[in-house]
Amino acid sequence: MLAKVYFYNGKFDQCKETVSSLPDEMNESNELSPAYMKHLFIGLMVMRGILLEMDGDLPGAHGTYDKGLTVFRSKLPSQSDIVVPRSIGSGSTDASNKEELVNWPEEALYRRAMLSLSLDDRTNGLGELASYLHHMDNITPSTFRAFRRMRANRLYMLTMRESIQDGAHITPEVKLDVIQSHRRQISLLQSIYSFPRADEIHEEVLYEIDTAYNDWALIHANSRTELLCLLKILYEAVYLTYNSPRVLRYLFHTLVRFGDYHEARLALDTYLVLVERHMTAVKKMVSVAISGGSDYRNTSSVDSESLEDILESVIAGARLYLVHLTEPHECLALIHFANDLIDDIESKDPSHA
């Protein structure tokens, strides 16, 4: 308890001195309950690991967290949860304000995984991150450590993506893991963010949608079941971003691949309405890019589309109307829209004068 007092008050030298005098084994006691002894032990091991991190001994810290978790888990019933959040405080409806400052088992799971990745041990890091995330998936309340879990899951997906890009074989298990990770991420985003204000853009949601759409292509997730999972994520993102043009573009293309052409038409119509609202901003950015001598085709901002994305979507929409919906007049209207846009942009480019 004395070590915890020093730790919470930032007196790490005194904490280190106290911790160093304690054994790294869990001893039975007639004076304390078994549950409290387990809590004291994992707290001791986490404090010892953090102190080793502060001294720069990352391998030693990782080994300390790993040993602490192994012993702690061995003392629990097989079906028990390792992480059990405890609420603190009262009189507040905000769950985040009631979170305990440190949950020792959660801290050990998280820090162990982060240290493996810091030590360039991708294989163990992925496994330990997965262990952390799986332990936290069924936690109550579901908002417990939501921001940390969101960052951890984002890092987990990034590490998996790098492994796949480096040539790792895409097995059905890998596909399922990627899809479940994105479902977890959108659930965490829903617990953190709500319907945006007029001046608010949830960039974290947009980042997730970018990576989800690209990851589906990376792992070749083209079955109807897999595309349906992506559609559910995109529909949730439409709400969280209030009809972001980027999200609607992804929704349109995914609906076409899924074969729901009438819903795809609705998504395209909404996308084009939003694009027209942003067209002034797009043209201004293109003009700035041209005057600076840079490539204007992919010029965009957080809340507006690039010229290339707009034209690709319009062309795909024209094909949708002509081939799948057999509406040639609508197809021609989109072609005229694309031609007018191209003419307007080229008139700003001196190389086409």
CSV table of C-alpha atoms in Angstrom, one decimal:
chain,number,residue,atom,x,y,z
A,1,MET,CA,0.0,0.0,0.0
A,2,LEU,CA,2.9,2.4,0.8
A,3,ALA,CA,4.3,1.8,-2.7
A,4,LYS,CA,0.9,2.7,-4.2
A,5,VAL,CA,0.8,5.9,-2.2
A,6,TYR,CA,4.2,6.9,-3.5
A,7,PHE,CA,3.3,5.9,-7.1
A,8,TYR,CA,0.0,7.9,-7.2
A,9,ASN,CA,1.8,10.9,-5.8
A,10,GLY,CA,4.6,10.7,-8.4
A,11,LYS,CA,7.3,10.0,-5.8
A,12,PHE,CA,8.9,7.3,-8.0
A,13,ASP,CA,12.2,7.1,-6.2
A,14,GLN,CA,10.5,6.2,-2.9
A,15,CYS,CA,8.2,3.9,-4.8
A,16,LYS,CA,11.1,2.1,-6.4
A,17,GLU,CA,12.8,1.7,-3.0
A,18,THR,CA,9.7,0.2,-1.5
A,19,VAL,CA,8.9,-2.1,-4.5
A,20,SER,CA,12.5,-3.4,-4.5
A,21,SER,CA,12.1,-4.7,-1.0
A,22,LEU,CA,9.0,-6.8,-1.9
A,23,PRO,CA,9.0,-10.3,-3.4
A,24,ASP,CA,7.8,-10.9,-6.9
A,25,GLU,CA,5.8,-13.9,-5.8
A,26,MET,CA,2.3,-14.1,-4.6
A,27,ASN,CA,2.4,-15.3,-1.0
A,28,GLU,CA,-0.6,-16.6,0.9
A,29,SER,CA,-1.8,-14.5,3.9
A,30,ASN,CA,-4.1,-15.3,6.8
A,31,GLU,CA,-4.7,-11.6,7.4
A,32,LEU,CA,-5.8,-10.6,3.9
A,33,SER,CA,-8.4,-12.1,1.6
A,34,PRO,CA,-7.2,-14.1,-1.5
A,35,ALA,CA,-8.9,-11.6,-3.8
A,36,TYR,CA,-7.1,-8.6,-2.2
A,37,MET,CA,-3.8,-10.5,-2.3
A,38,LYS,CA,-4.2,-11.0,-6.0
A,39,HIS,CA,-5.0,-7.3,-6.5
A,40,LEU,CA,-1.9,-6.3,-4.5
A,41,PHE,CA,0.3,-8.6,-6.4
A,42,ILE,CA,-0.7,-7.5,-9.9
A,43,GLY,CA,-0.4,-3.9,-8.7
A,44,LEU,CA,3.1,-4.5,-7.5
A,45,MET,CA,4.2,-6.1,-10.8
A,46,VAL,CA,2.7,-3.3,-12.9
A,47,MET,CA,4.4,-0.6,-10.7
A,48,ARG,CA,7.7,-2.6,-11.0
A,49,GLY,CA,7.3,-2.8,-14.8
A,50,ILE,CA,6.6,1.0,-15.1
A,51,LEU,CA,9.7,1.8,-13.1
A,52,LEU,CA,11.8,-0.5,-15.3
A,53,GLU,CA,10.3,1.4,-18.3
A,54,MET,CA,11.3,4.7,-16.8
A,55,ASP,CA,14.8,3.3,-16.4
A,56,GLY,CA,14.9,2.3,-20.0
A,57,ASP,CA,14.9,-1.5,-19.4
A,58,LEU,CA,12.1,-2.3,-21.8
A,59,PRO,CA,12.8,-6.1,-22.1
A,60,GLY,CA,12.8,-6.3,-18.3
A,61,ALA,CA,9.6,-4.4,-18.1
A,62,HIS,CA,7.9,-6.7,-20.6
A,63,GLY,CA,9.1,-9.8,-18.7
A,64,THR,CA,7.7,-8.3,-15.5
A,65,TYR,CA,4.3,-7.6,-17.0
A,66,ASP,CA,4.2,-11.1,-18.6
A,67,LYS,CA,5.2,-12.8,-15.3
A,68,GLY,CA,2.6,-10.8,-13.3
A,69,LEU,CA,-0.2,-11.7,-15.7
A,70,THR,CA,0.8,-15.4,-15.8
A,71,VAL,CA,0.8,-15.7,-12.0
A,72,PHE,CA,-2.3,-13.6,-11.7
A,73,ARG,CA,-4.2,-15.7,-14.2
A,74,SER,CA,-3.1,-18.9,-12.6
A,75,LYS,CA,-4.8,-17.8,-9.3
A,76,LEU,CA,-8.2,-17.1,-11.0
A,77,PRO,CA,-10.9,-19.6,-11.9
A,78,SER,CA,-10.7,-20.7,-15.5
A,79,GLN,CA,-13.8,-18.8,-16.6
A,80,SER,CA,-13.1,-15.6,-14.7
A,81,ASP,CA,-12.4,-12.3,-16.4
A,82,ILE,CA,-8.9,-10.9,-15.9
A,83,VAL,CA,-10.1,-7.3,-16.2
A,84,VAL,CA,-12.9,-6.2,-13.9
A,85,PRO,CA,-13.5,-2.4,-14.0
A,86,ARG,CA,-14.4,-0.8,-10.7
A,87,SER,CA,-16.4,2.5,-10.8
A,88,ILE,CA,-15.3,5.3,-8.4
A,89,GLY,CA,-17.0,8.5,-7.4
A,90,SER,CA,-20.7,9.2,-7.3
A,91,GLY,CA,-23.3,11.7,-8.5
A,92,SER,CA,-22.0,11.8,-12.0
A,93,THR,CA,-23.7,10.4,-15.1
A,94,ASP,CA,-20.5,10.5,-17.1
A,95,ALA,CA,-19.0,7.0,-17.1
A,96,SER,CA,-15.5,8.3,-18.0
A,97,ASN,CA,-15.5,10.4,-14.8
A,98,LYS,CA,-16.1,7.2,-12.7
A,99,GLU,CA,-13.3,5.2,-14.2
A,100,GLU,CA,-10.6,4.1,-11.7
A,101,LEU,CA,-7.3,5.8,-12.3
A,102,VAL,CA,-5.4,2.5,-12.8
A,103,ASN,CA,-6.8,-0.9,-13.4
A,104,TRP,CA,-3.8,-3.0,-12.8
A,105,PRO,CA,-4.6,-6.1,-14.9
A,106,GLU,CA,-5.7,-3.9,-17.8
A,107,GLU,CA,-2.6,-1.8,-17.5
A,108,ALA,CA,-0.4,-4.9,-17.6
A,109,LEU,CA,-2.1,-6.4,-20.7
A,110,TYR,CA,-1.9,-3.1,-22.5
A,111,ARG,CA,1.7,-2.2,-21.6
A,112,ARG,CA,3.0,-5.7,-22.4
A,113,ALA,CA,1.6,-5.5,-25.9
A,114,MET,CA,2.9,-2.0,-26.5
A,115,LEU,CA,6.4,-3.0,-25.3
A,116,SER,CA,6.5,-6.0,-27.7
A,117,LEU,CA,5.8,-3.6,-30.6
A,118,SER,CA,8.3,-1.1,-29.3
A,119,LEU,CA,10.9,-3.9,-29.3
A,120,ASP,CA,10.0,-4.7,-33.0
A,121,ASP,CA,8.6,-8.1,-32.0
A,122,ARG,CA,5.6,-8.0,-34.4
A,123,THR,CA,4.6,-11.6,-33.9
A,124,ASN,CA,4.3,-11.4,-30.1
A,125,GLY,CA,3.0,-7.9,-30.3
A,126,LEU,CA,0.1,-8.9,-32.5
A,127,GLY,CA,-0.8,-11.8,-30.2
A,128,GLU,CA,-0.6,-9.7,-27.1
A,129,LEU,CA,-2.6,-6.9,-28.6
A,130,ALA,CA,-5.3,-9.4,-29.6
A,131,SER,CA,-5.3,-10.8,-26.1
A,132,TYR,CA,-5.8,-7.3,-24.7
A,133,LEU,CA,-8.6,-6.5,-27.1
A,134,HIS,CA,-10.4,-9.8,-26.6
A,135,HIS,CA,-10.3,-9.4,-22.9
A,136,MET,CA,-11.8,-5.9,-23.2
A,137,ASP,CA,-14.5,-6.8,-25.8
A,138,ASN,CA,-17.0,-8.0,-23.2
A,139,ILE,CA,-16.1,-5.5,-20.5
A,140,THR,CA,-18.8,-3.8,-18.5
A,141,PRO,CA,-19.4,-0.9,-19.0
A,142,SER,CA,-18.5,-1.1,-22.7
A,143,THR,CA,-17.1,2.5,-22.6
A,144,PHE,CA,-14.4,1.5,-20.1
A,145,ARG,CA,-11.0,2.7,-21.5
A,146,ALA,CA,-12.7,3.3,-24.9
A,147,PHE,CA,-10.1,5.8,-26.2
A,148,ARG,CA,-7.2,3.5,-25.3
A,149,ARG,CA,-9.0,0.5,-26.8
A,150,MET,CA,-9.7,2.4,-30.0
A,151,ARG,CA,-6.0,3.4,-30.3
A,152,ALA,CA,-4.9,-0.2,-29.5
A,153,ASN,CA,-7.3,-1.6,-32.1
A,154,ARG,CA,-6.1,0.9,-34.7
A,155,LEU,CA,-2.5,-0.2,-34.0
A,156,TYR,CA,-3.5,-3.8,-34.2
A,157,MET,CA,-5.1,-3.3,-37.6
A,158,LEU,CA,-2.1,-1.3,-38.8
A,159,THR,CA,0.3,-4.1,-37.8
A,160,MET,CA,-1.9,-6.8,-39.5
A,161,ARG,CA,-2.0,-4.6,-42.6
A,162,GLU,CA,1.8,-4.3,-42.7
A,163,SER,CA,2.1,-8.1,-42.3
A,164,ILE,CA,-0.2,-8.7,-45.2
A,165,GLN,CA,1.6,-6.2,-47.3
A,166,ASP,CA,4.9,-7.8,-46.5
A,167,GLY,CA,3.5,-11.1,-47.9
A,168,ALA,CA,1.7,-12.8,-45.1
A,169,HIS,CA,-0.8,-15.4,-46.4
A,170,ILE,CA,-4.4,-14.3,-46.3
A,171,THR,CA,-6.2,-17.2,-44.6
A,172,PRO,CA,-9.9,-17.3,-43.8
A,173,GLU,CA,-8.9,-16.7,-40.1
A,174,VAL,CA,-6.9,-13.5,-41.1
A,175,LYS,CA,-9.9,-12.3,-43.1
A,176,LEU,CA,-12.2,-12.8,-40.2
A,177,ASP,CA,-9.8,-11.1,-37.8
A,178,VAL,CA,-9.6,-8.0,-40.1
A,179,ILE,CA,-13.4,-7.8,-40.4
A,180,GLN,CA,-14.0,-8.3,-36.7
A,181,SER,CA,-11.4,-5.6,-35.9
A,182,HIS,CA,-13.2,-3.1,-38.0
A,183,ARG,CA,-16.5,-4.0,-36.4
A,184,ARG,CA,-14.9,-3.5,-33.0
A,185,GLN,CA,-13.5,-0.1,-34.1
A,186,ILE,CA,-16.9,1.3,-35.4
A,187,SER,CA,-18.5,0.1,-32.1
A,188,LEU,CA,-15.9,1.9,-30.1
A,189,LEU,CA,-16.3,5.0,-32.2
A,190,GLN,CA,-20.1,4.9,-31.6
A,191,SER,CA,-19.5,4.8,-27.8
A,192,ILE,CA,-17.2,7.8,-28.1
A,193,TYR,CA,-18.8,10.0,-30.7
A,194,SER,CA,-22.4,11.1,-31.3
A,195,PHE,CA,-24.2,12.9,-34.1
A,196,PRO,CA,-21.9,15.8,-35.1
A,197,ARG,CA,-22.7,19.5,-34.7
A,198,ALA,CA,-22.8,21.6,-37.8
A,199,ASP,CA,-19.2,22.7,-37.4
A,200,GLU,CA,-17.9,19.3,-36.3
A,201,ILE,CA,-16.0,16.7,-38.3
A,202,HIS,CA,-15.2,13.4,-36.7
A,203,GLU,CA,-11.8,12.8,-38.4
A,204,GLU,CA,-11.3,9.5,-36.5
A,205,VAL,CA,-14.4,8.1,-38.1
A,206,LEU,CA,-13.3,9.2,-41.6
A,207,TYR,CA,-9.9,7.6,-41.0
A,208,GLU,CA,-11.6,4.3,-39.9
A,209,ILE,CA,-13.8,4.3,-43.1
A,210,ASP,CA,-10.7,4.9,-45.3
A,211,THR,CA,-8.9,2.0,-43.8
A,212,ALA,CA,-11.9,-0.3,-43.7
A,213,TYR,CA,-12.7,0.2,-47.4
A,214,ASN,CA,-9.0,-0.3,-48.4
A,215,ASP,CA,-8.6,-3.3,-46.1
A,216,TRP,CA,-11.6,-5.0,-47.7
A,217,ALA,CA,-9.8,-4.6,-51.1
A,218,LEU,CA,-6.5,-5.8,-49.5
A,219,ILE,CA,-7.9,-9.0,-48.2
A,220,HIS,CA,-10.1,-9.6,-51.2
A,221,ALA,CA,-13.3,-9.7,-49.1
A,222,ASN,CA,-15.8,-9.9,-51.9
A,223,SER,CA,-18.4,-12.3,-50.8
A,224,ARG,CA,-21.9,-11.1,-50.1
A,225,THR,CA,-21.5,-11.8,-46.4
A,226,GLU,CA,-18.2,-9.8,-46.2
A,227,LEU,CA,-19.6,-6.9,-48.2
A,228,LEU,CA,-22.6,-6.8,-46.0
A,229,CYS,CA,-20.3,-6.4,-43.0
A,230,LEU,CA,-18.7,-3.4,-44.8
A,231,LEU,CA,-22.1,-1.9,-45.6
A,232,LYS,CA,-23.1,-2.1,-42.0
A,233,ILE,CA,-19.9,-0.2,-41.0
A,234,LEU,CA,-20.5,2.4,-43.7
A,235,TYR,CA,-24.2,3.0,-42.7
A,236,GLU,CA,-23.1,3.6,-39.1
A,237,ALA,CA,-20.4,6.0,-40.4
A,238,VAL,CA,-23.0,7.9,-42.4
A,239,TYR,CA,-24.8,8.8,-39.1
A,240,LEU,CA,-21.6,9.6,-37.2
A,241,THR,CA,-20.4,12.0,-40.0
A,242,TYR,CA,-23.8,13.3,-41.1
A,243,ASN,CA,-23.6,12.3,-44.7
A,244,SER,CA,-19.9,12.8,-45.3
A,245,PRO,CA,-19.3,12.9,-49.1
A,246,ARG,CA,-16.4,10.5,-48.6
A,247,VAL,CA,-18.5,7.9,-46.7
A,248,LEU,CA,-21.3,8.2,-49.3
A,249,ARG,CA,-18.8,7.6,-52.1
A,250,TYR,CA,-17.6,4.4,-50.4
A,251,LEU,CA,-21.2,3.4,-49.7
A,252,PHE,CA,-22.1,3.9,-53.4
A,253,HIS,CA,-19.2,1.8,-54.7
A,254,THR,CA,-19.8,-1.0,-52.1
A,255,LEU,CA,-23.6,-1.1,-52.9
A,256,VAL,CA,-22.7,-1.5,-56.6
A,257,ARG,CA,-20.4,-4.4,-55.8
A,258,PHE,CA,-23.0,-5.9,-53.5
A,259,GLY,CA,-25.6,-5.7,-56.3
A,260,ASP,CA,-28.1,-3.4,-54.6
A,261,TYR,CA,-28.4,-1.0,-57.5
A,262,HIS,CA,-31.4,1.0,-56.3
A,263,GLU,CA,-29.8,1.7,-53.0
A,264,ALA,CA,-26.6,2.6,-54.9
A,265,ARG,CA,-28.6,5.1,-57.0
A,266,LEU,CA,-29.8,6.8,-53.8
A,267,ALA,CA,-26.3,6.9,-52.3
A,268,LEU,CA,-25.0,8.4,-55.6
A,269,ASP,CA,-27.8,11.0,-55.8
A,270,THR,CA,-27.0,12.2,-52.2
A,271,TYR,CA,-23.3,12.1,-52.9
A,272,LEU,CA,-23.7,14.4,-56.0
A,273,VAL,CA,-25.9,16.8,-54.0
A,274,LEU,CA,-23.1,17.1,-51.4
A,275,VAL,CA,-20.4,17.4,-54.0
A,276,GLU,CA,-22.1,20.3,-55.7
A,277,ARG,CA,-22.3,22.0,-52.4
A,278,HIS,CA,-18.6,21.6,-51.9
A,279,MET,CA,-17.7,22.3,-55.6
A,280,THR,CA,-16.7,25.9,-54.9
A,281,ALA,CA,-14.2,24.7,-52.3
A,282,VAL,CA,-12.9,22.0,-54.7
A,283,LYS,CA,-12.4,24.4,-57.5
A,284,LYS,CA,-10.6,26.9,-55.2
A,285,MET,CA,-8.2,24.1,-54.0
A,286,VAL,CA,-7.6,23.1,-57.6
A,287,SER,CA,-6.8,26.7,-58.6
A,288,VAL,CA,-4.3,27.0,-55.7
A,289,ALA,CA,-2.7,23.6,-56.7
A,290,ILE,CA,-2.4,24.7,-60.3
A,291,SER,CA,-0.9,28.1,-59.4
A,292,GLY,CA,1.6,26.3,-57.2
A,293,GLY,CA,2.6,23.9,-60.0
A,294,SER,CA,1.4,20.8,-58.1
A,295,ASP,CA,-0.8,17.9,-59.2
A,296,TYR,CA,-4.4,19.0,-58.7
A,297,ARG,CA,-6.2,15.7,-59.4
A,298,ASN,CA,-5.9,14.4,-55.8
A,299,THR,CA,-6.3,17.8,-54.1
A,300,SER,CA,-8.8,17.6,-51.3
A,301,SER,CA,-9.4,18.6,-47.7
A,302,VAL,CA,-11.0,16.8,-44.7
A,303,ASP,CA,-14.6,17.7,-45.7
A,304,SER,CA,-14.4,17.8,-49.5
A,305,GLU,CA,-13.6,15.4,-52.3
A,306,SER,CA,-10.8,15.4,-54.8
A,307,LEU,CA,-11.4,15.9,-58.4
A,308,GLU,CA,-10.3,12.4,-59.3
A,309,ASP,CA,-12.6,10.8,-56.7
A,310,ILE,CA,-15.6,12.9,-58.0
A,311,LEU,CA,-14.9,11.9,-61.7
A,312,GLU,CA,-14.4,8.2,-60.9
A,313,SER,CA,-17.7,8.2,-59.0
A,314,VAL,CA,-19.6,10.0,-61.8
A,315,ILE,CA,-18.2,7.6,-64.4
A,316,ALA,CA,-19.2,4.6,-62.2
A,317,GLY,CA,-22.6,6.2,-61.8
A,318,ALA,CA,-23.0,6.6,-65.5
A,319,ARG,CA,-22.2,2.9,-66.0
A,320,LEU,CA,-24.8,2.0,-63.2
A,321,TYR,CA,-27.5,3.9,-65.0
A,322,LEU,CA,-26.7,2.5,-68.4
A,323,VAL,CA,-25.9,-1.1,-67.7
A,324,HIS,CA,-27.8,-2.0,-64.5
A,325,LEU,CA,-30.7,0.4,-64.4
A,326,THR,CA,-31.2,0.9,-68.2
A,327,GLU,CA,-31.8,4.6,-67.8
A,328,PRO,CA,-29.7,6.2,-70.7
A,329,HIS,CA,-31.0,9.7,-70.1
A,330,GLU,CA,-29.7,9.7,-66.5
A,331,CYS,CA,-26.4,8.3,-67.8
A,332,LEU,CA,-26.1,11.2,-70.3
A,333,ALA,CA,-26.9,13.7,-67.6
A,334,LEU,CA,-23.9,12.4,-65.6
A,335,ILE,CA,-21.6,12.4,-68.6
A,336,HIS,CA,-22.6,16.1,-69.3
A,337,PHE,CA,-21.9,16.8,-65.6
A,338,ALA,CA,-18.4,15.2,-65.9
A,339,ASN,CA,-17.6,17.1,-69.1
A,340,ASP,CA,-18.7,20.4,-67.7
A,341,LEU,CA,-16.6,19.8,-64.6
A,342,ILE,CA,-13.5,18.9,-66.7
A,343,ASP,CA,-13.9,21.9,-69.0
A,344,ASP,CA,-14.2,24.2,-66.0
A,345,ILE,CA,-11.1,22.8,-64.3
A,346,GLU,CA,-9.0,22.7,-67.6
A,347,SER,CA,-9.9,26.4,-68.2
A,348,LYS,CA,-8.0,27.2,-65.0
A,349,ASP,CA,-4.9,25.2,-66.1
A,350,PRO,CA,-2.5,27.2,-68.2
A,351,SER,CA,-1.3,24.1,-69.9
A,352,HIS,CA,-4.7,23.7,-71.5
A,353,ALA,CA,-5.0,27.3,-72.6
